[in-house]
PDB file of C-alpha atoms in Angstrom:
ATOM      1  CA  MET A  11       1.214  -4.345  29.871  1.00 44.00           C
ATOM      2  CA  VAL A  12       2.582  -3.421  26.431  1.00 43.00           C
ATOM      3  CA  ALA A  13       0.082  -2.569  23.707  1.00 41.00           C
ATOM      4  CA  ALA A  14       0.281  -4.592  20.510  1.00 39.00           C
ATOM      5  CA  PRO A  15       1.492  -2.633  17.475  1.00 40.00           C
ATOM      6  CA  VAL A  16      -1.298  -1.363  15.267  1.00 37.00           C
ATOM      7  CA  THR A  17      -1.310  -2.765  11.743  1.00 39.00           C
ATOM      8  CA  PRO A  18      -2.582  -0.346   9.098  1.00 44.00           C
ATOM      9  CA  ILE A  19      -5.851  -1.474   7.524  1.00 41.00           C
ATOM     10  CA  SER A  20      -4.240  -1.454   4.087  1.00 40.00           C
ATOM     11  CA  GLN A  21      -1.889  -4.224   5.205  1.00 39.00           C
ATOM     12  CA  CYS A  22      -4.780  -6.332   6.502  1.00 36.00           C
ATOM     13  CA  LEU A  23      -6.975  -6.184   3.422  1.00 46.00           C
ATOM     14  CA  SER A  24      -6.267  -6.144  -0.275  1.00 65.00           C
ATOM     15  CA  ALA A  25      -7.205  -2.953  -2.060  1.00 69.00           C
ATOM     16  CA  PRO A  26     -10.677  -2.928  -3.615  1.00 71.00           C
ATOM     17  CA  ARG A  27     -10.680  -3.504  -7.356  1.00 75.00           C
ATOM     18  CA  LEU A  28     -11.693  -0.029  -8.521  1.00 78.00           C
ATOM     19  CA  SER A  29     -10.024   1.929  -5.726  1.00 87.00           C
ATOM     20  CA  ILE A  30      -8.348   5.232  -6.503  1.00 90.00           C
ATOM     21  CA  VAL A  31      -7.082   8.438  -4.967  1.00 94.00           C
ATOM     22  CA  VAL A  32      -6.930  11.714  -6.872  1.00 94.00           C
ATOM     23  CA  LEU A  33      -3.861  13.496  -5.549  1.00 95.00           C
ATOM     24  CA  PRO A  34      -3.974  17.302  -5.435  1.00 95.00           C
ATOM     25  CA  PHE A  35      -3.077  18.579  -8.876  1.00 93.00           C
ATOM     26  CA  VAL A  36       0.087  20.663  -8.907  1.00 93.00           C
ATOM     27  CA  ASN A  37      -0.092  24.319  -9.939  1.00 92.00           C
ATOM     28  CA  LEU A  38       2.780  24.842 -12.412  1.00 92.00           C
ATOM     29  CA  SER A  39       1.837  28.445 -13.165  1.00 86.00           C
ATOM     30  CA  ASN A  40       4.169  31.205 -12.054  1.00 81.00           C
ATOM     31  CA  ASP A  41       1.254  32.692 -10.125  1.00 83.00           C
ATOM     32  CA  PRO A  42       0.459  30.963  -6.797  1.00 84.00           C
ATOM     33  CA  ASP A  43      -3.001  32.550  -6.954  1.00 82.00           C
ATOM     34  CA  GLN A  44      -3.820  30.067  -9.732  1.00 82.00           C
ATOM     35  CA  GLN A  45      -3.881  27.205  -7.185  1.00 88.00           C
ATOM     36  CA  TYR A  46      -7.692  27.422  -7.185  1.00 86.00           C
ATOM     37  CA  LEU A  47      -7.667  26.034 -10.737  1.00 85.00           C
ATOM     38  CA  ALA A  48      -5.711  22.927  -9.716  1.00 89.00           C
ATOM     39  CA  ASP A  49      -7.803  22.458  -6.567  1.00 91.00           C
ATOM     40  CA  GLY A  50     -11.052  22.752  -8.513  1.00 88.00           C
ATOM     41  CA  ILE A  51     -10.007  20.089 -11.018  1.00 88.00           C
ATOM     42  CA  THR A  52      -8.861  17.792  -8.198  1.00 91.00           C
ATOM     43  CA  GLU A  53     -12.162  18.150  -6.369  1.00 90.00           C
ATOM     44  CA  ASP A  54     -14.307  17.677  -9.483  1.00 88.00           C
ATOM     45  CA  LEU A  55     -12.366  14.584 -10.544  1.00 88.00           C
ATOM     46  CA  THR A  56     -12.807  13.064  -7.091  1.00 91.00           C
ATOM     47  CA  THR A  57     -16.555  13.648  -7.362  1.00 89.00           C
ATOM     48  CA  ASP A  58     -16.834  12.371 -10.950  1.00 84.00           C
ATOM     49  CA  LEU A  59     -14.829   9.216 -10.287  1.00 84.00           C
ATOM     50  CA  SER A  60     -17.007   8.353  -7.297  1.00 85.00           C
ATOM     51  CA  HIS A  61     -19.873   7.914  -9.778  1.00 82.00           C
ATOM     52  CA  ILE A  62     -18.166   4.925 -11.410  1.00 77.00           C
ATOM     53  CA  SER A  63     -20.099   1.843 -10.410  1.00 74.00           C
ATOM     54  CA  ASP A  64     -18.357  -0.292  -7.752  1.00 75.00           C
ATOM     55  CA  SER A  65     -15.601   2.293  -7.275  1.00 81.00           C
ATOM     56  CA  PHE A  66     -13.912   3.230  -4.018  1.00 88.00           C
ATOM     57  CA  VAL A  67     -12.578   6.795  -4.130  1.00 92.00           C
ATOM     58  CA  ILE A  68     -10.569   8.339  -1.307  1.00 93.00           C
ATOM     59  CA  SER A  69     -12.069  11.580  -0.006  1.00 93.00           C
ATOM     60  CA  ARG A  70     -10.617  14.869  -1.140  1.00 91.00           C
ATOM     61  CA  ASN A  71      -9.764  15.842   2.459  1.00 92.00           C
ATOM     62  CA  THR A  72      -7.610  12.741   2.865  1.00 94.00           C
ATOM     63  CA  ALA A  73      -6.035  13.211  -0.567  1.00 94.00           C
ATOM     64  CA  PHE A  74      -5.132  16.821   0.224  1.00 93.00           C
ATOM     65  CA  THR A  75      -2.935  15.661   3.124  1.00 93.00           C
ATOM     66  CA  TYR A  76      -0.464  14.588   0.397  1.00 93.00           C
ATOM     67  CA  ARG A  77      -0.177  18.095  -1.092  1.00 90.00           C
ATOM     68  CA  ASN A  78       3.445  19.174  -1.601  1.00 85.00           C
ATOM     69  CA  LYS A  79       4.778  15.848  -0.301  1.00 88.00           C
ATOM     70  CA  LEU A  80       7.149  13.657  -2.283  1.00 86.00           C
ATOM     71  CA  VAL A  81       5.613  10.221  -1.819  1.00 83.00           C
ATOM     72  CA  ASP A  82       5.686   7.447  -4.396  1.00 90.00           C
ATOM     73  CA  ALA A  83       2.544   5.725  -5.664  1.00 92.00           C
ATOM     74  CA  LYS A  84       3.427   2.432  -3.962  1.00 93.00           C
ATOM     75  CA  GLN A  85       3.589   4.105  -0.552  1.00 93.00           C
ATOM     76  CA  ILE A  86       0.313   5.959  -1.147  1.00 94.00           C
ATOM     77  CA  GLY A  87      -1.316   2.707  -2.258  1.00 93.00           C
ATOM     78  CA  ARG A  88      -0.204   0.977   0.937  1.00 92.00           C
ATOM     79  CA  GLU A  89      -1.179   3.854   3.211  1.00 93.00           C
ATOM     80  CA  LEU A  90      -4.623   4.405   1.681  1.00 94.00           C
ATOM     81  CA  GLY A  91      -5.404   0.870   0.536  1.00 92.00           C
ATOM     82  CA  VAL A  92      -5.963   1.797  -3.125  1.00 93.00           C
ATOM     83  CA  ARG A  93      -4.907   0.202  -6.395  1.00 89.00           C
ATOM     84  CA  TYR A  94      -4.672   3.381  -8.460  1.00 90.00           C
ATOM     85  CA  VAL A  95      -3.300   6.882  -8.065  1.00 93.00           C
ATOM     86  CA  LEU A  96      -4.332   9.737 -10.336  1.00 92.00           C
ATOM     87  CA  GLU A  97      -1.982  12.691 -10.346  1.00 93.00           C
ATOM     88  CA  GLY A  98      -1.607  15.711 -12.524  1.00 92.00           C
ATOM     89  CA  SER A  99      -0.671  19.315 -13.029  1.00 92.00           C
ATOM     90  CA  VAL A 100      -2.289  22.515 -14.225  1.00 91.00           C
ATOM     91  CA  ARG A 101      -0.444  25.315 -16.000  1.00 91.00           C
ATOM     92  CA  ARG A 102      -1.996  28.605 -17.043  1.00 86.00           C
ATOM     93  CA  SER A 103      -0.359  31.067 -19.384  1.00 84.00           C
ATOM     94  CA  GLY A 104      -2.492  34.051 -20.300  1.00 83.00           C
ATOM     95  CA  ASN A 105      -5.809  32.709 -21.579  1.00 84.00           C
ATOM     96  CA  GLN A 106      -4.480  29.195 -22.164  1.00 85.00           C
ATOM     97  CA  VAL A 107      -4.571  26.355 -19.673  1.00 86.00           C
ATOM     98  CA  ARG A 108      -2.889  22.960 -19.913  1.00 88.00           C
ATOM     99  CA  VAL A 109      -3.823  19.999 -17.723  1.00 89.00           C
ATOM    100  CA  ASN A 110      -1.640  16.872 -17.618  1.00 91.00           C
ATOM    101  CA  THR A 111      -2.885  13.696 -15.922  1.00 89.00           C
ATOM    102  CA  GLN A 112      -1.395  10.279 -15.225  1.00 91.00           C
ATOM    103  CA  LEU A 113      -3.028   7.122 -13.916  1.00 88.00           C
ATOM    104  CA  ILE A 114      -0.553   4.990 -11.952  1.00 92.00           C
ATOM    105  CA  ASP A 115      -0.832   1.407 -10.731  1.00 89.00           C
ATOM    106  CA  ALA A 116      -0.065   1.698  -7.003  1.00 92.00           C
ATOM    107  CA  GLU A 117       1.211  -1.869  -6.820  1.00 89.00           C
ATOM    108  CA  THR A 118       3.784  -1.627  -9.614  1.00 89.00           C
ATOM    109  CA  ASP A 119       4.237   2.175  -9.923  1.00 91.00           C
ATOM    110  CA  ALA A 120       3.628   1.765 -13.675  1.00 90.00           C
ATOM    111  CA  HIS A 121       1.912   4.481 -15.710  1.00 89.00           C
ATOM    112  CA  LEU A 122      -1.267   2.977 -17.160  1.00 84.00           C
ATOM    113  CA  TRP A 123      -2.644   6.044 -18.898  1.00 85.00           C
ATOM    114  CA  ALA A 124      -1.691   9.656 -19.475  1.00 88.00           C
ATOM    115  CA  GLU A 125      -3.342  12.550 -21.270  1.00 86.00           C
ATOM    116  CA  ARG A 126      -2.794  16.245 -21.881  1.00 89.00           C
ATOM    117  CA  PHE A 127      -5.646  18.732 -22.277  1.00 83.00           C
ATOM    118  CA  ASP A 128      -5.183  22.224 -23.731  1.00 83.00           C
ATOM    119  CA  SER A 129      -7.917  24.841 -23.782  1.00 80.00           C
ATOM    120  CA  ASP A 130      -8.803  28.513 -23.535  1.00 80.00           C
ATOM    121  CA  ILE A 131      -9.626  29.633 -20.001  1.00 77.00           C
ATOM    122  CA  GLY A 132     -12.803  31.465 -21.174  1.00 74.00           C
ATOM    123  CA  ASP A 133     -15.564  30.264 -18.901  1.00 69.00           C
ATOM    124  CA  PHE A 134     -13.658  28.575 -16.080  1.00 69.00           C
ATOM    125  CA  PHE A 135     -16.479  26.279 -14.958  1.00 73.00           C
ATOM    126  CA  SER A 136     -17.242  25.146 -18.492  1.00 75.00           C
ATOM    127  CA  LEU A 137     -13.544  24.437 -19.051  1.00 71.00           C
ATOM    128  CA  GLN A 138     -13.264  22.597 -15.749  1.00 72.00           C
ATOM    129  CA  ASN A 139     -16.359  20.493 -16.535  1.00 75.00           C
ATOM    130  CA  LYS A 140     -15.017  19.623 -19.981  1.00 75.00           C
ATOM    131  CA  ILE A 141     -11.631  18.550 -18.665  1.00 73.00           C
ATOM    132  CA  THR A 142     -12.910  16.581 -15.679  1.00 72.00           C
ATOM    133  CA  SER A 143     -15.637  14.819 -17.652  1.00 75.00           C
ATOM    134  CA  ARG A 144     -13.172  13.790 -20.388  1.00 75.00           C
ATOM    135  CA  ILE A 145     -10.732  12.480 -17.792  1.00 73.00           C
ATOM    136  CA  ALA A 146     -13.456  10.680 -15.814  1.00 71.00           C
ATOM    137  CA  VAL A 147     -14.882   8.995 -18.932  1.00 74.00           C
ATOM    138  CA  ALA A 148     -11.423   7.923 -20.108  1.00 73.00           C
ATOM    139  CA  LEU A 149     -10.539   6.613 -16.653  1.00 71.00           C
ATOM    140  CA  ASN A 150     -13.826   4.734 -16.345  1.00 71.00           C
ATOM    141  CA  PHE A 151     -12.974   2.814 -19.521  1.00 72.00           C
ATOM    142  CA  LYS A 152      -9.329   2.364 -18.547  1.00 73.00           C
ATOM    143  CA  LEU A 153     -10.028   1.187 -14.983  1.00 69.00           C
ATOM    144  CA  VAL A 154     -12.683  -1.280 -16.104  1.00 68.00           C
ATOM    145  CA  GLY A 155     -10.364  -2.631 -18.814  1.00 70.00           C
ATOM    146  CA  VAL A 156      -7.399  -2.990 -16.455  1.00 70.00           C
ATOM    147  CA  GLU A 157      -9.473  -4.680 -13.765  1.00 66.00           C
ATOM    148  CA  ALA A 158     -11.110  -7.034 -16.254  1.00 63.00           C
ATOM    149  CA  ALA A 159      -7.673  -8.117 -17.485  1.00 66.00           C
ATOM    150  CA  ARG A 160      -6.265  -8.627 -13.971  1.00 64.00           C
ATOM    151  CA  PRO A 161      -5.627 -12.357 -13.454  1.00 62.00           C
ATOM    152  CA  THR A 162      -7.525 -14.050 -10.658  1.00 57.00           C
ATOM    153  CA  GLU A 163      -7.605 -17.611  -9.385  1.00 57.00           C
ATOM    154  CA  HIS A 164     -11.191 -17.519  -8.155  1.00 54.00           C
ATOM    155  CA  PRO A 165     -13.335 -15.137 -10.173  1.00 64.00           C
ATOM    156  CA  ASP A 166     -16.366 -13.761  -8.391  1.00 77.00           C
ATOM    157  CA  ALA A 167     -19.479 -12.025  -9.710  1.00 76.00           C
ATOM    158  CA  LEU A 168     -17.780  -8.620  -9.848  1.00 74.00           C
ATOM    159  CA  ASP A 169     -14.918 -10.074 -11.916  1.00 75.00           C
ATOM    160  CA  TYR A 170     -17.397 -11.338 -14.469  1.00 79.00           C
ATOM    161  CA  ILE A 171     -19.283  -8.026 -14.466  1.00 79.00           C
ATOM    162  CA  LEU A 172     -16.058  -6.090 -15.080  1.00 77.00           C
ATOM    163  CA  ARG A 173     -15.077  -8.495 -17.843  1.00 79.00           C
ATOM    164  CA  GLY A 174     -18.545  -8.086 -19.358  1.00 82.00           C
ATOM    165  CA  ARG A 175     -18.141  -4.300 -19.283  1.00 80.00           C
ATOM    166  CA  ALA A 176     -14.740  -4.612 -20.964  1.00 77.00           C
ATOM    167  CA  ALA A 177     -16.281  -6.839 -23.656  1.00 79.00           C
ATOM    168  CA  PHE A 178     -18.948  -4.172 -24.166  1.00 80.00           C
ATOM    169  CA  LEU A 179     -16.188  -1.677 -25.038  1.00 76.00           C
ATOM    170  CA  LYS A 180     -15.033  -3.870 -27.948  1.00 81.00           C
ATOM    171  CA  PRO A 181     -16.380  -3.167 -31.431  1.00 84.00           C
ATOM    172  CA  PRO A 182     -19.930  -4.591 -31.666  1.00 86.00           C
ATOM    173  CA  THR A 183     -19.846  -7.993 -33.329  1.00 88.00           C
ATOM    174  CA  ARG A 184     -21.843 -11.147 -32.854  1.00 89.00           C
ATOM    175  CA  GLU A 185     -18.855 -12.690 -31.028  1.00 87.00           C
ATOM    176  CA  SER A 186     -18.332  -9.736 -28.674  1.00 82.00           C
ATOM    177  CA  ARG A 187     -22.045  -9.664 -27.795  1.00 86.00           C
ATOM    178  CA  ALA A 188     -22.006 -13.419 -27.130  1.00 87.00           C
ATOM    179  CA  GLU A 189     -18.960 -12.926 -24.896  1.00 85.00           C
ATOM    180  CA  GLN A 190     -20.773 -10.183 -22.954  1.00 84.00           C
ATOM    181  CA  ILE A 191     -23.863 -12.316 -22.439  1.00 85.00           C
ATOM    182  CA  SER A 192     -21.789 -15.284 -21.314  1.00 86.00           C
ATOM    183  CA  LEU A 193     -19.846 -13.189 -18.786  1.00 85.00           C
ATOM    184  CA  PHE A 194     -22.963 -11.557 -17.325  1.00 83.00           C
ATOM    185  CA  GLU A 195     -24.680 -14.973 -17.112  1.00 86.00           C
ATOM    186  CA  ARG A 196     -21.700 -16.340 -15.169  1.00 84.00           C
ATOM    187  CA  ALA A 197     -21.958 -13.346 -12.824  1.00 82.00           C
ATOM    188  CA  LEU A 198     -25.643 -14.133 -12.295  1.00 83.00           C
ATOM    189  CA  GLU A 199     -24.816 -17.765 -11.474  1.00 85.00           C
ATOM    190  CA  LEU A 200     -22.621 -16.522  -8.627  1.00 79.00           C
ATOM    191  CA  ASP A 201     -24.928 -13.692  -7.563  1.00 79.00           C
ATOM    192  CA  PRO A 202     -28.510 -14.210  -8.784  1.00 81.00           C
ATOM    193  CA  GLN A 203     -29.590 -10.952  -7.095  1.00 77.00           C
ATOM    194  CA  SER A 204     -27.105  -8.779  -9.019  1.00 71.00           C
ATOM    195  CA  VAL A 205     -29.084  -6.013 -10.687  1.00 69.00           C
ATOM    196  CA  GLU A 206     -26.026  -4.907 -12.633  1.00 73.00           C
ATOM    197  CA  ALA A 207     -25.426  -8.350 -14.119  1.00 72.00           C
TER     198      ALA A 207
END
């Protein structure tokens, strides 16, 4: 008897809306001993992004299997079943450190967001916290905005919640507040038990 081929889970299910993997940041310093800096930022970002409500973040152990491998975002998205890939690099020169990050849509391989952070090394943990919190906050806003704008034929409660969050990020006006209320009310119609809505 011949066993049926195994289909990867990512081919069976569509990727969750706010699903992301933080790939190991690349150490661009001339000193390989500086890898700890890149690893620390990767690990902290993975932790911080997992705090985003309704997010699905691939574990750091799984993400680290992609270290030093040339794999495109589309392939990673298929293999891990995620919609977004966050990648970056860390470069230290003397007392200065530069961190570059890019958020990539795993379906289209398009860059959705990129940022560069420059700072003094000083207190490493303080620097690391500053960089990771700035990236996590920016990504929270970006991911919610991208997901809220994603077209869907049959919106569900989470779609309306994400759209409500995106409306909340607009400048506060009577119209934007009315839009928020309307979107959260529609979410409650579909899921009356939703605490978030």
